[in-house]
JSON list of C-alpha atoms in Angstrom, two decimals:
[
{"chain": "A", "resi": 28, "resn": "SER", "atom": "CA", "xyz": [0.46, 0.33, 0.10]},
{"chain": "A", "resi": 29, "resn": "ASN", "atom": "CA", "xyz": [1.21, 4.11, -1.02]},
{"chain": "A", "resi": 30, "resn": "SER", "atom": "CA", "xyz": [2.94, 5.93, 2.23]},
{"chain": "A", "resi": 31, "resn": "ALA", "atom": "CA", "xyz": [4.60, 8.35, 4.12]},
{"chain": "A", "resi": 32, "resn": "VAL", "atom": "CA", "xyz": [6.41, 8.72, 6.93]},
{"chain": "A", "resi": 33, "resn": "ILE", "atom": "CA", "xyz": [8.25, 11.79, 8.57]},
{"chain": "A", "resi": 34, "resn": "LEU", "atom": "CA", "xyz": [10.62, 10.22, 10.64]},
{"chain": "A", "resi": 35, "resn": "ARG", "atom": "CA", "xyz": [13.32, 12.11, 12.74]},
{"chain": "A", "resi": 36, "resn": "SER", "atom": "CA", "xyz": [16.84, 10.60, 13.78]},
{"chain": "A", "resi": 37, "resn": "ALA", "atom": "CA", "xyz": [18.98, 11.49, 17.25]},
{"chain": "A", "resi": 38, "resn": "PRO", "atom": "CA", "xyz": [22.55, 11.31, 18.62]},
{"chain": "A", "resi": 39, "resn": "GLN", "atom": "CA", "xyz": [22.57, 7.58, 18.88]},
{"chain": "A", "resi": 40, "resn": "PRO", "atom": "CA", "xyz": [25.00, 5.60, 21.77]},
{"chain": "A", "resi": 41, "resn": "ALA", "atom": "CA", "xyz": [26.84, 2.99, 20.92]},
{"chain": "A", "resi": 42, "resn": "PRO", "atom": "CA", "xyz": [25.89, -0.04, 19.72]},
{"chain": "A", "resi": 43, "resn": "ALA", "atom": "CA", "xyz": [22.88, 0.81, 18.71]},
{"chain": "A", "resi": 44, "resn": "TYR", "atom": "CA", "xyz": [21.83, 1.00, 14.56]},
{"chain": "A", "resi": 45, "resn": "PRO", "atom": "CA", "xyz": [20.19, 4.81, 13.76]},
{"chain": "A", "resi": 46, "resn": "ILE", "atom": "CA", "xyz": [17.35, 4.34, 12.27]},
{"chain": "A", "resi": 47, "resn": "PHE", "atom": "CA", "xyz": [18.32, 5.72, 8.95]},
{"chain": "A", "resi": 48, "resn": "VAL", "atom": "CA", "xyz": [21.17, 3.32, 9.51]},
{"chain": "A", "resi": 49, "resn": "LYS", "atom": "CA", "xyz": [18.81, 0.14, 9.77]},
{"chain": "A", "resi": 50, "resn": "ARG", "atom": "CA", "xyz": [15.67, 1.39, 6.91]},
{"chain": "A", "resi": 51, "resn": "TYR", "atom": "CA", "xyz": [19.76, 1.87, 4.45]},
{"chain": "A", "resi": 52, "resn": "LEU", "atom": "CA", "xyz": [20.47, -1.57, 5.46]},
{"chain": "A", "resi": 53, "resn": "GLU", "atom": "CA", "xyz": [17.32, -2.82, 4.54]},
{"chain": "A", "resi": 54, "resn": "ALA", "atom": "CA", "xyz": [16.85, -1.41, 1.42]},
{"chain": "A", "resi": 55, "resn": "LEU", "atom": "CA", "xyz": [19.72, -2.88, -0.31]},
{"chain": "A", "resi": 56, "resn": "GLN", "atom": "CA", "xyz": [19.24, -6.24, 1.14]},
{"chain": "A", "resi": 57, "resn": "THR", "atom": "CA", "xyz": [15.38, -6.48, -0.18]},
{"chain": "A", "resi": 58, "resn": "ALA", "atom": "CA", "xyz": [16.78, -4.24, -3.25]},
{"chain": "A", "resi": 59, "resn": "ARG", "atom": "CA", "xyz": [15.43, -6.73, -6.37]},
{"chain": "A", "resi": 60, "resn": "GLU", "atom": "CA", "xyz": [16.30, -4.89, -9.50]},
{"chain": "A", "resi": 61, "resn": "TYR", "atom": "CA", "xyz": [18.25, -0.54, -8.32]},
{"chain": "A", "resi": 62, "resn": "ALA", "atom": "CA", "xyz": [19.19, 1.24, -5.61]},
{"chain": "A", "resi": 63, "resn": "TYR", "atom": "CA", "xyz": [19.92, 5.40, -6.21]},
{"chain": "A", "resi": 64, "resn": "PHE", "atom": "CA", "xyz": [21.64, 7.82, -4.53]},
{"chain": "A", "resi": 65, "resn": "GLU", "atom": "CA", "xyz": [22.62, 11.30, -4.12]},
{"chain": "A", "resi": 66, "resn": "THR", "atom": "CA", "xyz": [24.01, 13.17, -1.93]},
{"chain": "A", "resi": 67, "resn": "PRO", "atom": "CA", "xyz": [26.42, 15.59, -1.56]},
{"chain": "A", "resi": 68, "resn": "TYR", "atom": "CA", "xyz": [28.24, 13.39, 1.03]},
{"chain": "A", "resi": 69, "resn": "PHE", "atom": "CA", "xyz": [29.59, 10.05, 1.08]},
{"chain": "A", "resi": 70, "resn": "CYS", "atom": "CA", "xyz": [30.97, 8.94, 3.98]},
{"chain": "A", "resi": 71, "resn": "PRO", "atom": "CA", "xyz": [29.79, 5.87, 5.13]},
{"chain": "A", "resi": 72, "resn": "PRO", "atom": "CA", "xyz": [30.87, 3.41, 7.56]},
{"chain": "A", "resi": 73, "resn": "ASP", "atom": "CA", "xyz": [32.10, 0.30, 6.35]},
{"chain": "A", "resi": 74, "resn": "THR", "atom": "CA", "xyz": [28.67, -1.02, 7.63]},
{"chain": "A", "resi": 75, "resn": "LEU", "atom": "CA", "xyz": [26.74, 0.69, 4.14]},
{"chain": "A", "resi": 76, "resn": "VAL", "atom": "CA", "xyz": [29.82, 0.42, 2.11]},
{"chain": "A", "resi": 77, "resn": "SER", "atom": "CA", "xyz": [30.21, -3.69, 2.46]},
{"chain": "A", "resi": 78, "resn": "ALA", "atom": "CA", "xyz": [26.16, -3.20, 2.18]},
{"chain": "A", "resi": 79, "resn": "LEU", "atom": "CA", "xyz": [26.85, -1.52, -0.83]},
{"chain": "A", "resi": 80, "resn": "LYS", "atom": "CA", "xyz": [28.76, -3.76, -2.64]},
{"chain": "A", "resi": 81, "resn": "ALA", "atom": "CA", "xyz": [27.41, -7.00, -1.94]},
{"chain": "A", "resi": 82, "resn": "ALA", "atom": "CA", "xyz": [23.40, -4.92, -3.42]},
{"chain": "A", "resi": 83, "resn": "ALA", "atom": "CA", "xyz": [25.91, -4.58, -6.13]},
{"chain": "A", "resi": 84, "resn": "ALA", "atom": "CA", "xyz": [27.20, -7.60, -6.55]},
{"chain": "A", "resi": 85, "resn": "ARG", "atom": "CA", "xyz": [23.87, -9.20, -6.66]},
{"chain": "A", "resi": 86, "resn": "GLY", "atom": "CA", "xyz": [23.17, -7.52, -9.52]},
{"chain": "A", "resi": 87, "resn": "ILE", "atom": "CA", "xyz": [21.58, -4.93, -8.30]},
{"chain": "A", "resi": 88, "resn": "ASP", "atom": "CA", "xyz": [22.21, -1.57, -10.35]},
{"chain": "A", "resi": 89, "resn": "VAL", "atom": "CA", "xyz": [23.75, 0.79, -7.35]},
{"chain": "A", "resi": 90, "resn": "ARG", "atom": "CA", "xyz": [24.62, 4.08, -8.78]},
{"chain": "A", "resi": 91, "resn": "ILE", "atom": "CA", "xyz": [26.14, 7.12, -6.63]},
{"chain": "A", "resi": 92, "resn": "ILE", "atom": "CA", "xyz": [25.60, 10.83, -7.56]},
{"chain": "A", "resi": 93, "resn": "VAL", "atom": "CA", "xyz": [28.36, 13.48, -5.71]},
{"chain": "A", "resi": 94, "resn": "PRO", "atom": "CA", "xyz": [29.11, 16.67, -6.83]},
{"chain": "A", "resi": 95, "resn": "GLU", "atom": "CA", "xyz": [31.84, 17.52, -8.73]},
{"chain": "A", "resi": 96, "resn": "LYS", "atom": "CA", "xyz": [32.43, 20.93, -6.89]},
{"chain": "A", "resi": 97, "resn": "ALA", "atom": "CA", "xyz": [32.14, 20.26, -2.67]},
{"chain": "A", "resi": 98, "resn": "ASP", "atom": "CA", "xyz": [31.38, 23.20, -0.19]},
{"chain": "A", "resi": 99, "resn": "HIS", "atom": "CA", "xyz": [34.23, 22.23, 1.46]},
{"chain": "A", "resi": 100, "resn": "ASP", "atom": "CA", "xyz": [37.72, 21.03, -0.62]},
{"chain": "A", "resi": 101, "resn": "PHE", "atom": "CA", "xyz": [38.43, 18.27, 1.64]},
{"chain": "A", "resi": 102, "resn": "MET", "atom": "CA", "xyz": [34.57, 16.48, 1.23]},
{"chain": "A", "resi": 103, "resn": "ARG", "atom": "CA", "xyz": [35.64, 16.22, -2.13]},
{"chain": "A", "resi": 104, "resn": "ILE", "atom": "CA", "xyz": [38.84, 14.20, -1.27]},
{"chain": "A", "resi": 105, "resn": "ALA", "atom": "CA", "xyz": [36.60, 12.36, 1.30]},
{"chain": "A", "resi": 106, "resn": "ASN", "atom": "CA", "xyz": [34.13, 11.39, -1.18]},
{"chain": "A", "resi": 107, "resn": "GLN", "atom": "CA", "xyz": [36.39, 10.27, -3.64]},
{"chain": "A", "resi": 108, "resn": "SER", "atom": "CA", "xyz": [38.68, 8.43, -1.72]},
{"chain": "A", "resi": 109, "resn": "PHE", "atom": "CA", "xyz": [35.42, 5.46, -1.49]},
{"chain": "A", "resi": 110, "resn": "PHE", "atom": "CA", "xyz": [35.79, 5.95, -5.66]},
{"chain": "A", "resi": 111, "resn": "PRO", "atom": "CA", "xyz": [38.16, 2.57, -6.41]},
{"chain": "A", "resi": 112, "resn": "GLU", "atom": "CA", "xyz": [37.04, -0.03, -4.35]},
{"chain": "A", "resi": 113, "resn": "LEU", "atom": "CA", "xyz": [33.09, 0.49, -5.24]},
{"chain": "A", "resi": 114, "resn": "LEU", "atom": "CA", "xyz": [33.84, 0.64, -8.56]},
{"chain": "A", "resi": 115, "resn": "GLU", "atom": "CA", "xyz": [35.90, -2.28, -8.77]},
{"chain": "A", "resi": 116, "resn": "ALA", "atom": "CA", "xyz": [32.34, -4.02, -6.92]},
{"chain": "A", "resi": 117, "resn": "GLY", "atom": "CA", "xyz": [30.55, -2.96, -10.29]},
{"chain": "A", "resi": 118, "resn": "ILE", "atom": "CA", "xyz": [29.24, 0.67, -8.49]},
{"chain": "A", "resi": 119, "resn": "ARG", "atom": "CA", "xyz": [28.38, 3.19, -10.75]},
{"chain": "A", "resi": 120, "resn": "ILE", "atom": "CA", "xyz": [29.62, 6.59, -9.53]},
{"chain": "A", "resi": 121, "resn": "TYR", "atom": "CA", "xyz": [28.34, 9.82, -10.83]},
{"chain": "A", "resi": 122, "resn": "GLU", "atom": "CA", "xyz": [30.29, 13.99, -11.13]},
{"chain": "A", "resi": 123, "resn": "TYR", "atom": "CA", "xyz": [27.54, 16.73, -10.84]},
{"chain": "A", "resi": 124, "resn": "LEU", "atom": "CA", "xyz": [28.98, 19.26, -12.17]},
{"chain": "A", "resi": 125, "resn": "PRO", "atom": "CA", "xyz": [27.67, 22.34, -12.93]},
{"chain": "A", "resi": 126, "resn": "ARG", "atom": "CA", "xyz": [27.44, 23.45, -9.19]},
{"chain": "A", "resi": 127, "resn": "PHE", "atom": "CA", "xyz": [27.46, 22.31, -5.49]},
{"chain": "A", "resi": 128, "resn": "ASP", "atom": "CA", "xyz": [23.93, 19.96, -4.89]},
{"chain": "A", "resi": 129, "resn": "HIS", "atom": "CA", "xyz": [22.82, 19.69, -1.50]},
{"chain": "A", "resi": 130, "resn": "SER", "atom": "CA", "xyz": [19.58, 16.98, -2.37]},
{"chain": "A", "resi": 131, "resn": "LYS", "atom": "CA", "xyz": [19.51, 13.16, -0.94]},
{"chain": "A", "resi": 132, "resn": "VAL", "atom": "CA", "xyz": [18.21, 11.47, -1.74]},
{"chain": "A", "resi": 133, "resn": "PHE", "atom": "CA", "xyz": [18.05, 7.24, -2.30]},
{"chain": "A", "resi": 134, "resn": "ILE", "atom": "CA", "xyz": [15.05, 5.56, -4.95]},
{"chain": "A", "resi": 135, "resn": "CYS", "atom": "CA", "xyz": [14.42, 1.58, -5.03]},
{"chain": "A", "resi": 136, "resn": "ASP", "atom": "CA", "xyz": [13.38, -0.67, -7.63]},
{"chain": "A", "resi": 137, "resn": "ASP", "atom": "CA", "xyz": [10.31, 1.88, -8.62]},
{"chain": "A", "resi": 138, "resn": "ILE", "atom": "CA", "xyz": [8.38, 1.00, -4.86]},
{"chain": "A", "resi": 139, "resn": "GLN", "atom": "CA", "xyz": [10.24, 3.88, -2.94]},
{"chain": "A", "resi": 140, "resn": "CYS", "atom": "CA", "xyz": [12.35, 6.70, -2.66]},
{"chain": "A", "resi": 141, "resn": "TRP", "atom": "CA", "xyz": [13.26, 8.84, 0.89]},
{"chain": "A", "resi": 142, "resn": "ILE", "atom": "CA", "xyz": [14.01, 12.93, 0.17]},
{"chain": "A", "resi": 143, "resn": "GLY", "atom": "CA", "xyz": [15.52, 14.80, 3.60]},
{"chain": "A", "resi": 144, "resn": "SER", "atom": "CA", "xyz": [18.31, 16.20, 5.27]},
{"chain": "A", "resi": 145, "resn": "VAL", "atom": "CA", "xyz": [20.71, 13.06, 6.05]},
{"chain": "A", "resi": 146, "resn": "ASN", "atom": "CA", "xyz": [23.86, 12.61, 4.16]},
{"chain": "A", "resi": 147, "resn": "PHE", "atom": "CA", "xyz": [25.76, 9.53, 3.88]},
{"chain": "A", "resi": 148, "resn": "ASP", "atom": "CA", "xyz": [28.30, 10.17, 6.80]},
{"chain": "A", "resi": 149, "resn": "ASN", "atom": "CA", "xyz": [29.05, 9.60, 9.78]},
{"chain": "A", "resi": 150, "resn": "ARG", "atom": "CA", "xyz": [27.90, 12.19, 11.58]},
{"chain": "A", "resi": 151, "resn": "SER", "atom": "CA", "xyz": [24.58, 12.75, 10.00]},
{"chain": "A", "resi": 152, "resn": "LEU", "atom": "CA", "xyz": [23.82, 8.55, 10.45]},
{"chain": "A", "resi": 153, "resn": "TYR", "atom": "CA", "xyz": [24.59, 8.53, 13.67]},
{"chain": "A", "resi": 154, "resn": "LEU", "atom": "CA", "xyz": [25.60, 12.31, 15.05]},
{"chain": "A", "resi": 155, "resn": "ASP", "atom": "CA", "xyz": [23.90, 15.27, 13.96]},
{"chain": "A", "resi": 156, "resn": "TYR", "atom": "CA", "xyz": [20.11, 15.25, 14.30]},
{"chain": "A", "resi": 157, "resn": "GLU", "atom": "CA", "xyz": [18.12, 14.68, 10.97]},
{"chain": "A", "resi": 158, "resn": "VAL", "atom": "CA", "xyz": [14.30, 14.19, 8.93]},
{"chain": "A", "resi": 159, "resn": "CYS", "atom": "CA", "xyz": [13.54, 12.84, 6.04]},
{"chain": "A", "resi": 160, "resn": "ALA", "atom": "CA", "xyz": [10.60, 11.30, 4.75]},
{"chain": "A", "resi": 161, "resn": "PHE", "atom": "CA", "xyz": [9.42, 8.35, 3.08]},
{"chain": "A", "resi": 162, "resn": "ILE", "atom": "CA", "xyz": [7.67, 7.74, 0.20]},
{"chain": "A", "resi": 163, "resn": "ARG", "atom": "CA", "xyz": [6.55, 3.94, -0.60]},
{"chain": "A", "resi": 164, "resn": "ASP", "atom": "CA", "xyz": [4.16, 4.69, -3.61]},
{"chain": "A", "resi": 165, "resn": "THR", "atom": "CA", "xyz": [5.12, 3.69, -7.54]},
{"chain": "A", "resi": 166, "resn": "ALA", "atom": "CA", "xyz": [3.82, 7.00, -8.99]},
{"chain": "A", "resi": 167, "resn": "THR", "atom": "CA", "xyz": [6.30, 9.13, -6.79]},
{"chain": "A", "resi": 168, "resn": "THR", "atom": "CA", "xyz": [9.69, 6.69, -7.07]},
{"chain": "A", "resi": 169, "resn": "VAL", "atom": "CA", "xyz": [9.03, 6.29, -10.55]},
{"chain": "A", "resi": 170, "resn": "ASP", "atom": "CA", "xyz": [9.34, 10.60, -11.34]},
{"chain": "A", "resi": 171, "resn": "GLU", "atom": "CA", "xyz": [12.21, 10.43, -9.19]},
{"chain": "A", "resi": 172, "resn": "LYS", "atom": "CA", "xyz": [14.23, 7.94, -10.71]},
{"chain": "A", "resi": 173, "resn": "ALA", "atom": "CA", "xyz": [13.12, 10.06, -13.28]},
{"chain": "A", "resi": 174, "resn": "CYS", "atom": "CA", "xyz": [14.37, 12.84, -12.49]},
{"chain": "A", "resi": 175, "resn": "PHE", "atom": "CA", "xyz": [17.71, 11.25, -10.90]},
{"chain": "A", "resi": 176, "resn": "LEU", "atom": "CA", "xyz": [17.80, 9.71, -14.49]},
{"chain": "A", "resi": 177, "resn": "ASP", "atom": "CA", "xyz": [17.81, 13.12, -15.74]},
{"chain": "A", "resi": 178, "resn": "LEU", "atom": "CA", "xyz": [20.56, 14.30, -13.69]},
{"chain": "A", "resi": 179, "resn": "LEU", "atom": "CA", "xyz": [22.65, 12.01, -15.36]},
{"chain": "A", "resi": 180, "resn": "LYS", "atom": "CA", "xyz": [23.30, 14.08, -18.35]},
{"chain": "A", "resi": 181, "resn": "GLU", "atom": "CA", "xyz": [25.01, 16.52, -15.60]},
{"chain": "A", "resi": 182, "resn": "CYS", "atom": "CA", "xyz": [27.28, 14.39, -14.48]},
{"chain": "A", "resi": 183, "resn": "ARG", "atom": "CA", "xyz": [29.97, 12.50, -15.72]},
{"chain": "A", "resi": 184, "resn": "GLU", "atom": "CA", "xyz": [30.46, 8.93, -14.80]},
{"chain": "A", "resi": 185, "resn": "VAL", "atom": "CA", "xyz": [33.69, 8.33, -13.35]},
{"chain": "A", "resi": 186, "resn": "SER", "atom": "CA", "xyz": [35.55, 5.38, -14.51]},
{"chain": "A", "resi": 187, "resn": "ALA", "atom": "CA", "xyz": [37.96, 3.26, -12.84]},
{"chain": "A", "resi": 188, "resn": "ASP", "atom": "CA", "xyz": [41.38, 3.79, -14.18]},
{"chain": "A", "resi": 189, "resn": "GLU", "atom": "CA", "xyz": [40.32, 7.61, -13.12]},
{"chain": "A", "resi": 190, "resn": "ALA", "atom": "CA", "xyz": [39.51, 6.71, -9.40]},
{"chain": "A", "resi": 191, "resn": "VAL", "atom": "CA", "xyz": [43.36, 4.11, -9.05]},
{"chain": "A", "resi": 192, "resn": "ARG", "atom": "CA", "xyz": [45.37, 7.33, -10.69]},
{"chain": "A", "resi": 193, "resn": "ARG", "atom": "CA", "xyz": [44.69, 9.89, -8.93]},
{"chain": "A", "resi": 194, "resn": "SER", "atom": "CA", "xyz": [47.92, 11.21, -7.20]},
{"chain": "A", "resi": 195, "resn": "LYS", "atom": "CA", "xyz": [49.78, 9.59, -3.99]},
{"chain": "A", "resi": 196, "resn": "GLY", "atom": "CA", "xyz": [48.89, 13.29, -1.99]},
{"chain": "A", "resi": 197, "resn": "HIS", "atom": "CA", "xyz": [45.38, 12.77, -3.49]},
{"chain": "A", "resi": 198, "resn": "ARG", "atom": "CA", "xyz": [44.72, 9.34, -2.08]},
{"chain": "A", "resi": 199, "resn": "LEU", "atom": "CA", "xyz": [47.41, 9.62, 0.54]},
{"chain": "A", "resi": 200, "resn": "ARG", "atom": "CA", "xyz": [44.83, 12.97, 2.26]},
{"chain": "A", "resi": 201, "resn": "GLY", "atom": "CA", "xyz": [41.85, 10.55, 0.84]},
{"chain": "A", "resi": 202, "resn": "ARG", "atom": "CA", "xyz": [42.82, 8.39, 3.41]},
{"chain": "A", "resi": 203, "resn": "PHE", "atom": "CA", "xyz": [43.55, 10.52, 6.24]},
{"chain": "A", "resi": 204, "resn": "LEU", "atom": "CA", "xyz": [40.29, 11.88, 6.03]},
{"chain": "A", "resi": 205, "resn": "ARG", "atom": "CA", "xyz": [38.66, 8.40, 6.20]},
{"chain": "A", "resi": 206, "resn": "ARG", "atom": "CA", "xyz": [40.60, 7.89, 9.89]},
{"chain": "A", "resi": 207, "resn": "VAL", "atom": "CA", "xyz": [38.50, 11.91, 11.09]},
{"chain": "A", "resi": 208, "resn": "ARG", "atom": "CA", "xyz": [35.05, 9.28, 10.18]},
{"chain": "A", "resi": 209, "resn": "ASP", "atom": "CA", "xyz": [35.73, 6.50, 11.59]},
{"chain": "A", "resi": 210, "resn": "ALA", "atom": "CA", "xyz": [36.62, 8.53, 14.78]},
{"chain": "A", "resi": 211, "resn": "THR", "atom": "CA", "xyz": [33.18, 10.41, 14.62]},
{"chain": "A", "resi": 212, "resn": "HIS", "atom": "CA", "xyz": [32.27, 6.90, 15.29]},
{"chain": "A", "resi": 213, "resn": "PRO", "atom": "CA", "xyz": [29.64, 6.26, 18.43]},
{"chain": "A", "resi": 214, "resn": "THR", "atom": "CA", "xyz": [32.22, 3.52, 19.04]},
{"chain": "A", "resi": 215, "resn": "ALA", "atom": "CA", "xyz": [35.89, 5.15, 18.27]},
{"chain": "A", "resi": 216, "resn": "ARG", "atom": "CA", "xyz": [37.77, 4.77, 21.00]},
{"chain": "A", "resi": 217, "resn": "SER", "atom": "CA", "xyz": [39.02, 8.30, 23.06]},
{"chain": "A", "resi": 218, "resn": "LYS", "atom": "CA", "xyz": [42.72, 7.91, 21.07]},
{"chain": "A", "resi": 219, "resn": "ASP", "atom": "CA", "xyz": [40.41, 8.10, 17.90]},
{"chain": "A", "resi": 220, "resn": "ASN", "atom": "CA", "xyz": [38.15, 11.37, 19.54]},
{"chain": "A", "resi": 221, "resn": "ARG", "atom": "CA", "xyz": [40.92, 13.38, 20.06]},
{"chain": "A", "resi": 222, "resn": "PHE", "atom": "CA", "xyz": [42.33, 13.19, 16.77]},
{"chain": "A", "resi": 223, "resn": "ARG", "atom": "CA", "xyz": [39.09, 14.31, 15.86]},
{"chain": "A", "resi": 224, "resn": "GLU", "atom": "CA", "xyz": [38.36, 17.69, 18.32]},
{"chain": "A", "resi": 225, "resn": "ARG", "atom": "CA", "xyz": [41.98, 18.34, 16.99]},
{"chain": "A", "resi": 226, "resn": "PHE", "atom": "CA", "xyz": [41.87, 17.70, 12.84]},
{"chain": "A", "resi": 227, "resn": "LEU", "atom": "CA", "xyz": [38.29, 20.31, 14.04]},
{"chain": "A", "resi": 228, "resn": "ARG", "atom": "CA", "xyz": [39.20, 23.24, 15.24]},
{"chain": "A", "resi": 229, "resn": "LEU", "atom": "CA", "xyz": [42.57, 23.38, 12.52]},
{"chain": "A", "resi": 230, "resn": "PHE", "atom": "CA", "xyz": [40.18, 22.66, 10.14]},
{"chain": "A", "resi": 231, "resn": "LYS", "atom": "CA", "xyz": [37.17, 25.58, 12.02]},
{"chain": "A", "resi": 232, "resn": "SER", "atom": "CA", "xyz": [40.61, 27.82, 11.69]},
{"chain": "A", "resi": 233, "resn": "GLN", "atom": "CA", "xyz": [40.99, 27.73, 8.51]},
{"chain": "A", "resi": 234, "resn": "LEU", "atom": "CA", "xyz": [37.64, 28.99, 7.79]}
]
């Protein structure tokens, strides 16, 4: 049956899975045809990276759109640090070219689509207050799918060769930023939290 539900999230203590992580896992594990994502920040926890790769391994058409122009350069590098392993797994990744796009959309199987404030990263999924509309309606989902596919005309698909060829310095910065991602997880050790706080102070000083 058709439905629309507004869900909110709040910071979750470890080891609980927040509602949006649970919903993403359920959707990826039960997807039959496709799962399309549009997000400005792509720095997901390992649980969701594994779920994306597992879905692609089952033959699901997994596609991700991120902006080519980020509002902060370090986020562009963080996004790109995930590209090689996901492309190798058969996931298709596109960079939106015209401008920075802050849309957050998930579309799956002509059955459901989600639109809200949730970024595909640890901070948004575990630490921030977020809200999202979960819509189960074929007509709405098909419309959103059409918008997604139309948006691809303004994107450039990233190749596996391109992702691997990025400079050594670029890859090193990406690994550093993934450590920052790990430090934002609720299960992070105290020394990781100290690392995160030092990084955030340095970043804010450069704004």
